[in-house]
PDB file of C-alpha atoms and ligand atoms in Angstrom:
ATOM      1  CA  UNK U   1     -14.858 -23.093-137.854  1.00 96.00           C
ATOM      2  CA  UNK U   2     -13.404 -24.005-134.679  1.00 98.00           C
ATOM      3  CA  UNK U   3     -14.629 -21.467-132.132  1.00 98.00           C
ATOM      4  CA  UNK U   4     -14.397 -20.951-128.061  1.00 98.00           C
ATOM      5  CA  UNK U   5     -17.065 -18.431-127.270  1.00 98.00           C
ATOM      6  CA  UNK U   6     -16.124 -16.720-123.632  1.00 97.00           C
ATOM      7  CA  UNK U   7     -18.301 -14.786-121.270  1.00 96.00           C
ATOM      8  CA  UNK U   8     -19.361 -14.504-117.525  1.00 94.00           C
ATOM      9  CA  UNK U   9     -22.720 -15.603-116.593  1.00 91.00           C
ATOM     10  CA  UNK U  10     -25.256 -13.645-117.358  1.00 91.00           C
ATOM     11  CA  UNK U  11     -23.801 -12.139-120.315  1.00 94.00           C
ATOM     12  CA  UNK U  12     -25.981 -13.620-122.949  1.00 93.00           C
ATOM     13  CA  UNK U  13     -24.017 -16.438-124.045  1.00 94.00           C
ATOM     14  CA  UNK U  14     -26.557 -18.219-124.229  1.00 93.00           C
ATOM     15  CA  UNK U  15     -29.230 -17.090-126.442  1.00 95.00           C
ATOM     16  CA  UNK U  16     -25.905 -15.964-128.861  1.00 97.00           C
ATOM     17  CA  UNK U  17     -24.474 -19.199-129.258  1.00 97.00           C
ATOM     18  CA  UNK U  18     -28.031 -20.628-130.195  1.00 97.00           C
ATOM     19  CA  UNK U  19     -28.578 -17.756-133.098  1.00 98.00           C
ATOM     20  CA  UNK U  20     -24.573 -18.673-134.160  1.00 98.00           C
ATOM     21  CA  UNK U  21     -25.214 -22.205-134.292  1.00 97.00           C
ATOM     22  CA  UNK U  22     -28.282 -22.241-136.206  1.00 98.00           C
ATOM     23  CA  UNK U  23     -25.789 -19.869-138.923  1.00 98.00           C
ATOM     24  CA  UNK U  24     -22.665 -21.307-138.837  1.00 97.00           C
ATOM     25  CA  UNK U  25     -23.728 -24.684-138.323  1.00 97.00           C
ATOM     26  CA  UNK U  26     -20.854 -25.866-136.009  1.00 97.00           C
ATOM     27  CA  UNK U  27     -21.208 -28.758-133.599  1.00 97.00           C
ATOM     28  CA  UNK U  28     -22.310 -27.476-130.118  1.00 97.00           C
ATOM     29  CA  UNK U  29     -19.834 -28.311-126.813  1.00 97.00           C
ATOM     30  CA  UNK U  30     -21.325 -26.485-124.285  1.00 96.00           C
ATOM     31  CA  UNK U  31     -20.122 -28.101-121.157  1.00 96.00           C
ATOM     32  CA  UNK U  32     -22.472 -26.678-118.574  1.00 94.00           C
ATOM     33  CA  UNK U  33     -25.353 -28.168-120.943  1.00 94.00           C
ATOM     34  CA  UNK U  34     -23.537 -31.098-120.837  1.00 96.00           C
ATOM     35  CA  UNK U  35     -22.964 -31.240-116.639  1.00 97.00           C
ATOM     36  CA  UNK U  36     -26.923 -30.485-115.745  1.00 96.00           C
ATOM     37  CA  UNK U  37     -27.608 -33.283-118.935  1.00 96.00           C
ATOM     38  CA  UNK U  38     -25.458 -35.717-116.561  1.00 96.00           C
ATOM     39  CA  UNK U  39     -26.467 -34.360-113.122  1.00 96.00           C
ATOM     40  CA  UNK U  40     -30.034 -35.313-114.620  1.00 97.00           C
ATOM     41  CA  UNK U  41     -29.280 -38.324-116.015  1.00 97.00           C
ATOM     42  CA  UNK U  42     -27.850 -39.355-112.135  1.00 97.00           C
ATOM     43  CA  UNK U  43     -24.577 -40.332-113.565  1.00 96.00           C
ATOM     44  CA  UNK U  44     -21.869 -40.612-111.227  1.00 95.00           C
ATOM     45  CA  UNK U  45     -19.587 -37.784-113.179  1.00 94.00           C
ATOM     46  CA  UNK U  46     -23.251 -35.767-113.410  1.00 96.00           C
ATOM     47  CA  UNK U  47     -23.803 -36.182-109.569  1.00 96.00           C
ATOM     48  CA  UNK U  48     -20.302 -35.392-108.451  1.00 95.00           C
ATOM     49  CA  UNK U  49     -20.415 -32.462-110.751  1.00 96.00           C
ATOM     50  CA  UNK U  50     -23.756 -31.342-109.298  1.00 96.00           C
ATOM     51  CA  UNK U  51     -21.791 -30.981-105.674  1.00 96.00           C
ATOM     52  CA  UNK U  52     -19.705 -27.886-107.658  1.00 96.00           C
ATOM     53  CA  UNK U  53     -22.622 -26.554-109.372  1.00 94.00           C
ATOM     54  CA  UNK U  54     -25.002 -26.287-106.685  1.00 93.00           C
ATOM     55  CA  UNK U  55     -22.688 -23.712-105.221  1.00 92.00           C
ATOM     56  CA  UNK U  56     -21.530 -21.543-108.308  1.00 89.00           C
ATOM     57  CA  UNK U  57     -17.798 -23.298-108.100  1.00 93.00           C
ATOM     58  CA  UNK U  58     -15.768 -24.567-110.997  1.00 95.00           C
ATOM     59  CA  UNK U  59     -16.089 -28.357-111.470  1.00 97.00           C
ATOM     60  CA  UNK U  60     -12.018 -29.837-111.483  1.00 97.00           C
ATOM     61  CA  UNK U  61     -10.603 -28.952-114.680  1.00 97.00           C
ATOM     62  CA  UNK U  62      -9.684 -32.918-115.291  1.00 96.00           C
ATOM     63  CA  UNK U  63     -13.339 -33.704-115.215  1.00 95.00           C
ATOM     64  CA  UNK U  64     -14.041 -31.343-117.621  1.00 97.00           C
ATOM     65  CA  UNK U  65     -10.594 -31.811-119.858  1.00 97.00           C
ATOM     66  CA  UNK U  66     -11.756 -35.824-119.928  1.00 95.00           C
ATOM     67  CA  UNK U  67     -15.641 -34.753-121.029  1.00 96.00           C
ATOM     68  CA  UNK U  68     -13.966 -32.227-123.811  1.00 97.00           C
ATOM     69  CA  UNK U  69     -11.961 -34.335-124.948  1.00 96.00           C
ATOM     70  CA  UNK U  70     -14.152 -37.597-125.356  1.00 95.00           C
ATOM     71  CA  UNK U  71     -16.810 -35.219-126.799  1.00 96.00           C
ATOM     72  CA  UNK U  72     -14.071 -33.558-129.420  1.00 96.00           C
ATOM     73  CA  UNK U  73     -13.791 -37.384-130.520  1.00 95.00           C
ATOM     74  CA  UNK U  74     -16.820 -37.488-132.385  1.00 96.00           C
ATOM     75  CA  UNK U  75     -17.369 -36.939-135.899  1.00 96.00           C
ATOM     76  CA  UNK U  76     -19.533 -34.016-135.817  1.00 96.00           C
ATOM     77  CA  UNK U  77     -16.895 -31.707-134.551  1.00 97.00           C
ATOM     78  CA  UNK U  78     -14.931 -32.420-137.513  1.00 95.00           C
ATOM     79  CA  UNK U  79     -16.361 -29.875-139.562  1.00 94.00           C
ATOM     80  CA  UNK U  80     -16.041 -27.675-136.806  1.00 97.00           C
ATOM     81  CA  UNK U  81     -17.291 -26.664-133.392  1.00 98.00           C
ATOM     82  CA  UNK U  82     -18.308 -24.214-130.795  1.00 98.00           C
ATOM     83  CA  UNK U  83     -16.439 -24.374-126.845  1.00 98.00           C
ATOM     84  CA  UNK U  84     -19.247 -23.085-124.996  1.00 96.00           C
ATOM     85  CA  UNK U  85     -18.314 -22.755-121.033  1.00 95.00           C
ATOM     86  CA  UNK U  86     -15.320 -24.092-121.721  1.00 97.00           C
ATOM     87  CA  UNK U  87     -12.401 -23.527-121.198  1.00 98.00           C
ATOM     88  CA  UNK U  88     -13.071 -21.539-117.968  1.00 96.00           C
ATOM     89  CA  UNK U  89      -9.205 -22.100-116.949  1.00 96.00           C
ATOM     90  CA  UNK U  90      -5.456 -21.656-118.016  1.00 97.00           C
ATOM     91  CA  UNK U  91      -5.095 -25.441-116.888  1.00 97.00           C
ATOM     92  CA  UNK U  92      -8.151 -26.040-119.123  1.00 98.00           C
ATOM     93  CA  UNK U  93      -7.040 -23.918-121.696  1.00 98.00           C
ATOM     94  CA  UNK U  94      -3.566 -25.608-121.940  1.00 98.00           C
ATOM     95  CA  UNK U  95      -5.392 -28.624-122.029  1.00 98.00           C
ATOM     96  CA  UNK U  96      -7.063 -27.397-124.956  1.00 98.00           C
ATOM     97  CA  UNK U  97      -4.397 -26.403-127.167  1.00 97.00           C
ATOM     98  CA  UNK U  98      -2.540 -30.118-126.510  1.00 97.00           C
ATOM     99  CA  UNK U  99      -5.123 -31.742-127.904  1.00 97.00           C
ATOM    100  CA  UNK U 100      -5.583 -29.759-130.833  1.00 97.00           C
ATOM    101  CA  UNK U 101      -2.168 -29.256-131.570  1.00 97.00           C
ATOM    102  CA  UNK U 102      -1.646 -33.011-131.403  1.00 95.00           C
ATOM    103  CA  UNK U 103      -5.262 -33.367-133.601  1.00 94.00           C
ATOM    104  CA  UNK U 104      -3.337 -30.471-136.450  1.00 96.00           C
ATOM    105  CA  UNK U 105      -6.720 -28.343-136.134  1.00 96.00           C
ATOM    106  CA  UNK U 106      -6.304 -25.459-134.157  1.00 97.00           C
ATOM    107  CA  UNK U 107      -8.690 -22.663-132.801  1.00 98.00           C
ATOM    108  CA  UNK U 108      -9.828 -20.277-135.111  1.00 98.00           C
ATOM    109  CA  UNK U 109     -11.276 -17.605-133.521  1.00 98.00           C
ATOM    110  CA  UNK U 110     -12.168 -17.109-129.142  1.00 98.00           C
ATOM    111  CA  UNK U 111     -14.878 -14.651-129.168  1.00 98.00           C
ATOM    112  CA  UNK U 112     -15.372 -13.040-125.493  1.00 98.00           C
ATOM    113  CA  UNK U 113     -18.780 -11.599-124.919  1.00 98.00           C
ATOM    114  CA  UNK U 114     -18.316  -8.314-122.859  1.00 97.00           C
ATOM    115  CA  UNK U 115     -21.181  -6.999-119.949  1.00 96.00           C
ATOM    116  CA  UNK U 116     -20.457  -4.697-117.018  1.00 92.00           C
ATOM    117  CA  UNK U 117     -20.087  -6.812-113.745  1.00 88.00           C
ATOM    118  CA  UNK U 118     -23.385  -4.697-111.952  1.00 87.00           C
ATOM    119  CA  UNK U 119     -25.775  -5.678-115.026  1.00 91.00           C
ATOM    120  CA  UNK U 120     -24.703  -9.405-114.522  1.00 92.00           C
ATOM    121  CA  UNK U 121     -25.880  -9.164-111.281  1.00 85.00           C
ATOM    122  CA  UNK U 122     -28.958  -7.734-112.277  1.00 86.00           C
ATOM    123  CA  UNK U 123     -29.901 -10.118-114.853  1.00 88.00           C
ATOM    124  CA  UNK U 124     -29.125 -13.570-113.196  1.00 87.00           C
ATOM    125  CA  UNK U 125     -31.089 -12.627-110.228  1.00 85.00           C
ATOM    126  CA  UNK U 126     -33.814 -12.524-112.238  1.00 86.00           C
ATOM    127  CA  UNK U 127     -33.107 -15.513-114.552  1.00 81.00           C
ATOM    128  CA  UNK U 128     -34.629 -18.154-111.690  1.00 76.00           C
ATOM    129  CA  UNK U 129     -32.229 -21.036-112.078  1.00 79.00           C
ATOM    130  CA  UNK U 130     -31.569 -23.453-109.626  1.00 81.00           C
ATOM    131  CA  UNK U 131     -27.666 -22.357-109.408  1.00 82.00           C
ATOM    132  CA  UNK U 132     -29.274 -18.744-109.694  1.00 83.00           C
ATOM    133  CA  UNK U 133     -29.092 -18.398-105.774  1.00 87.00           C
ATOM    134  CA  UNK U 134     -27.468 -14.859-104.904  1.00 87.00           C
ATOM    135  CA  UNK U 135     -24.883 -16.519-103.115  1.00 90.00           C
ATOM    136  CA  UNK U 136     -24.053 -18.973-105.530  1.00 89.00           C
ATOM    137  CA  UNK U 137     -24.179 -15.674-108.392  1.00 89.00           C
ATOM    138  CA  UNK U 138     -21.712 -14.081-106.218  1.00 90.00           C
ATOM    139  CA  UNK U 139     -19.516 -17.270-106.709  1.00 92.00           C
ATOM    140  CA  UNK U 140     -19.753 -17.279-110.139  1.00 91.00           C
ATOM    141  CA  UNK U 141     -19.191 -13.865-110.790  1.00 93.00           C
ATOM    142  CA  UNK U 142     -15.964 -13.791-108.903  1.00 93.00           C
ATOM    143  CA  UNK U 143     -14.975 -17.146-110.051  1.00 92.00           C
ATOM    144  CA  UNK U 144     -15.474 -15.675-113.847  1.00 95.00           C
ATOM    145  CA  UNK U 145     -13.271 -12.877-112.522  1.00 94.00           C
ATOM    146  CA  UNK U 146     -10.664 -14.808-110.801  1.00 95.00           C
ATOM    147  CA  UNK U 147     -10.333 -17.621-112.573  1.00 94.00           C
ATOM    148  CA  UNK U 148     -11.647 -16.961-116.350  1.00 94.00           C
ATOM    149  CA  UNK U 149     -10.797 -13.991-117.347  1.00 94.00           C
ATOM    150  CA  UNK U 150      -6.919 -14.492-117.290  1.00 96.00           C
ATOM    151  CA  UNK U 151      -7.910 -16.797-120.296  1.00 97.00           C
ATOM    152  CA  UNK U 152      -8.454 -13.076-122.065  1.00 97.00           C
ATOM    153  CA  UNK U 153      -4.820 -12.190-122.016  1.00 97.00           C
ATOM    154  CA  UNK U 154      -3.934 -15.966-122.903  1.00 98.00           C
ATOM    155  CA  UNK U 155      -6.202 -15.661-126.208  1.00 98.00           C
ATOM    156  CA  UNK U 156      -4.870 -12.269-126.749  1.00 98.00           C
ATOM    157  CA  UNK U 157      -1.484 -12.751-126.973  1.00 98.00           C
ATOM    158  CA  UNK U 158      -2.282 -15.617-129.194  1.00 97.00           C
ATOM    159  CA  UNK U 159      -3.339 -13.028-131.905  1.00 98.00           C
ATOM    160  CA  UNK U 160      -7.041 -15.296-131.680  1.00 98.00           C
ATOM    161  CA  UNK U 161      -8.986 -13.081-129.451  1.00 98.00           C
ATOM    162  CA  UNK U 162     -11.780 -10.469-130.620  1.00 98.00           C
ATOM    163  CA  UNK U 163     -14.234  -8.695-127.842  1.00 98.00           C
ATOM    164  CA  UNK U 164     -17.699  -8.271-128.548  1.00 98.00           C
ATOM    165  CA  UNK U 165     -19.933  -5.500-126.875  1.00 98.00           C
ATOM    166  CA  UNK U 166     -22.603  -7.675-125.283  1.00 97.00           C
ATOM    167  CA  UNK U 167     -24.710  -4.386-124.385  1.00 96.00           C
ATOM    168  CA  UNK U 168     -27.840  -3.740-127.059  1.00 96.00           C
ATOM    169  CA  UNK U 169     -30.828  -5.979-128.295  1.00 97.00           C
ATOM    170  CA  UNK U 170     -30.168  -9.416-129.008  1.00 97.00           C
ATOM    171  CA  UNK U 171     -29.826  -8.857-133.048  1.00 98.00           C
ATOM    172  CA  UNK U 172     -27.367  -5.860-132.546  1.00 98.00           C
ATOM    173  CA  UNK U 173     -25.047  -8.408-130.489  1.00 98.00           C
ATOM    174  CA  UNK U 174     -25.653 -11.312-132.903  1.00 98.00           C
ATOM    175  CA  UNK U 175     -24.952  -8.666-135.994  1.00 98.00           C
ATOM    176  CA  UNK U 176     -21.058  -7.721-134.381  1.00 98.00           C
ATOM    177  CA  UNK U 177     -20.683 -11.572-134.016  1.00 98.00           C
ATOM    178  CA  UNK U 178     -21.212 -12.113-137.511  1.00 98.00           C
ATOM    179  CA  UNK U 179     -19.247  -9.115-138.745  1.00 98.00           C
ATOM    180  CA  UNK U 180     -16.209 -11.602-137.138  1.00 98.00           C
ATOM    181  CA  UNK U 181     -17.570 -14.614-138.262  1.00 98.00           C
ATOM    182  CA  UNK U 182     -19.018 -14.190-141.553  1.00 98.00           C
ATOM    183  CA  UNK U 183     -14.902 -13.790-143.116  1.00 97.00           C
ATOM    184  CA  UNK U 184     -13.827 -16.796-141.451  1.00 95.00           C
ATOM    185  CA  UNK U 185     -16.762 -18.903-142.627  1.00 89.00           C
TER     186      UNK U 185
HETATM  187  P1  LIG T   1     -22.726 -22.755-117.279  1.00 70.63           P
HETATM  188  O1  LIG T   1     -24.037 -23.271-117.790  1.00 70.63           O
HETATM  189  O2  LIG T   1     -21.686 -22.653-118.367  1.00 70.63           O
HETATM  190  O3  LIG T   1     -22.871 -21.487-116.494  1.00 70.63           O
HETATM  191  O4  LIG T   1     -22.174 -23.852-116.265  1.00 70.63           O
HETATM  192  C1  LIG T   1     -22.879 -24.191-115.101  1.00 70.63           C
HETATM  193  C2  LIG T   1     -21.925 -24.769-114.053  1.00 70.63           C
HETATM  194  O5  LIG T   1     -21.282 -25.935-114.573  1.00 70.63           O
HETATM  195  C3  LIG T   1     -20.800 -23.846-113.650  1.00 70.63           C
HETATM  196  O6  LIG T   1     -21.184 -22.956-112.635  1.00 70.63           O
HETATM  197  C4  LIG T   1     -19.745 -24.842-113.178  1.00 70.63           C
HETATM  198  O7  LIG T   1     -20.070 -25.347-111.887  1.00 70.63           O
HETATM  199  C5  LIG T   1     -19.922 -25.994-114.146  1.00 70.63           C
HETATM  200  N1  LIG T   1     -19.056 -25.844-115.343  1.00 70.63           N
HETATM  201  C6  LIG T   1     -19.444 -25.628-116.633  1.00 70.63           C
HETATM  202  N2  LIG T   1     -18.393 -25.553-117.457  1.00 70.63           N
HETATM  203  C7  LIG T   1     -17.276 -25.708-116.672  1.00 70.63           C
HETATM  204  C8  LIG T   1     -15.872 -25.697-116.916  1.00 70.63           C
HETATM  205  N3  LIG T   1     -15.373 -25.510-118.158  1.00 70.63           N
HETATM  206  N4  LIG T   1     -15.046 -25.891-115.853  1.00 70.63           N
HETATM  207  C9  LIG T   1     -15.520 -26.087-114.619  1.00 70.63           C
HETATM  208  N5  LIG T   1     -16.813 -26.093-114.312  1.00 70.63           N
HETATM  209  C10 LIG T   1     -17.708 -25.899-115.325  1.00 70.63           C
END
């Protein structure tokens, strides 16, 4: 299964795409994992990066295009993967589609995770995270806004998009993911 999994922050994302990887068993590119991994690391791309994500703002698309598509390389997303955080732009999501047009292996299914904006709020302010500043939530929420969800329509018209109700307990979300999944798998 070749899967992008779409949400803003706060929305759960998260803890979902754990519980559908440990199903569904696809290789895991989550690219904010991947950015604090680097920023940690000290690696030049990880500490450039870092300037972005201390502040809530979007990395440049081609440093995350270059890290997608190095990472899309390997042999364990072969059998399939999971575009966590990514892509988070048209430019990224054109990106996208060029490289797996040109690979033959094309998305599958782009799941979008659905919360109301003021419960976002709510929950990152409590989450504690170093980017979890309110300032830098504000960014993020309007960046989602702004610059994200246009990637809803772009899915959409593509026939690949299905919205899932992110509001309920964490096994009534993961249960509507699976009523997608489970056919395609
Ligand atoms: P996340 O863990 O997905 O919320 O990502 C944390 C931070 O990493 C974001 O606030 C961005 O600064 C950066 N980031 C992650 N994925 C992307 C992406 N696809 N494009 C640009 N920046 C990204």
């Amino acid at each position: 299964m070749r899967l992008v999994f779409i949400g803003p922050p706060g929305a759960g994302k998260g803890t979902q795409a754990e519980y559908l990887i440990q199903k569904y068993k696809p290789a895991h590119l989550s690219t904010g994992d991947m950015l604090r991994a680097a920023r940690d690391a000290g690696t030049e791309v990880g500490l450039k990066a870092n300037e972005y994500m201390s502040k809530g703002e979007l990395v440049p698309d081609q440093v995350i295009v270059d890290i997608i598509r190095e990472r899309l390389a390997a042999e364990d997303c072969a059998a399939g993967f999971l575009l966590d955080g990514f892509p988070r732009t048209i430019a990224q999501a054109e990106a996208l589609d060029a490289m797996l047009t040109e690979k033959g292996t094309p998305l599958d299914k782009v799941l979008e995770l659905r919360v109301p904006e003021e419960e976002l709020f709510q929950r990152l302010a409590s989450r504690g995270r170093a980017d979890d500043t309110p300032e830098a939530i504000r960014t993020r929420l309007v960046g989602y806004r702004n610059q994200t969800s246009p990637l809803l329509d772009y899915y959409a018209e593509k026939g690949l998009l299905t919205t899932i109700d992110g509001l309920g307990t964490i096994e009534e979300i993961f249960d509507r993911i699976q009523a997608v999944l489970d056919p395609l798998a």
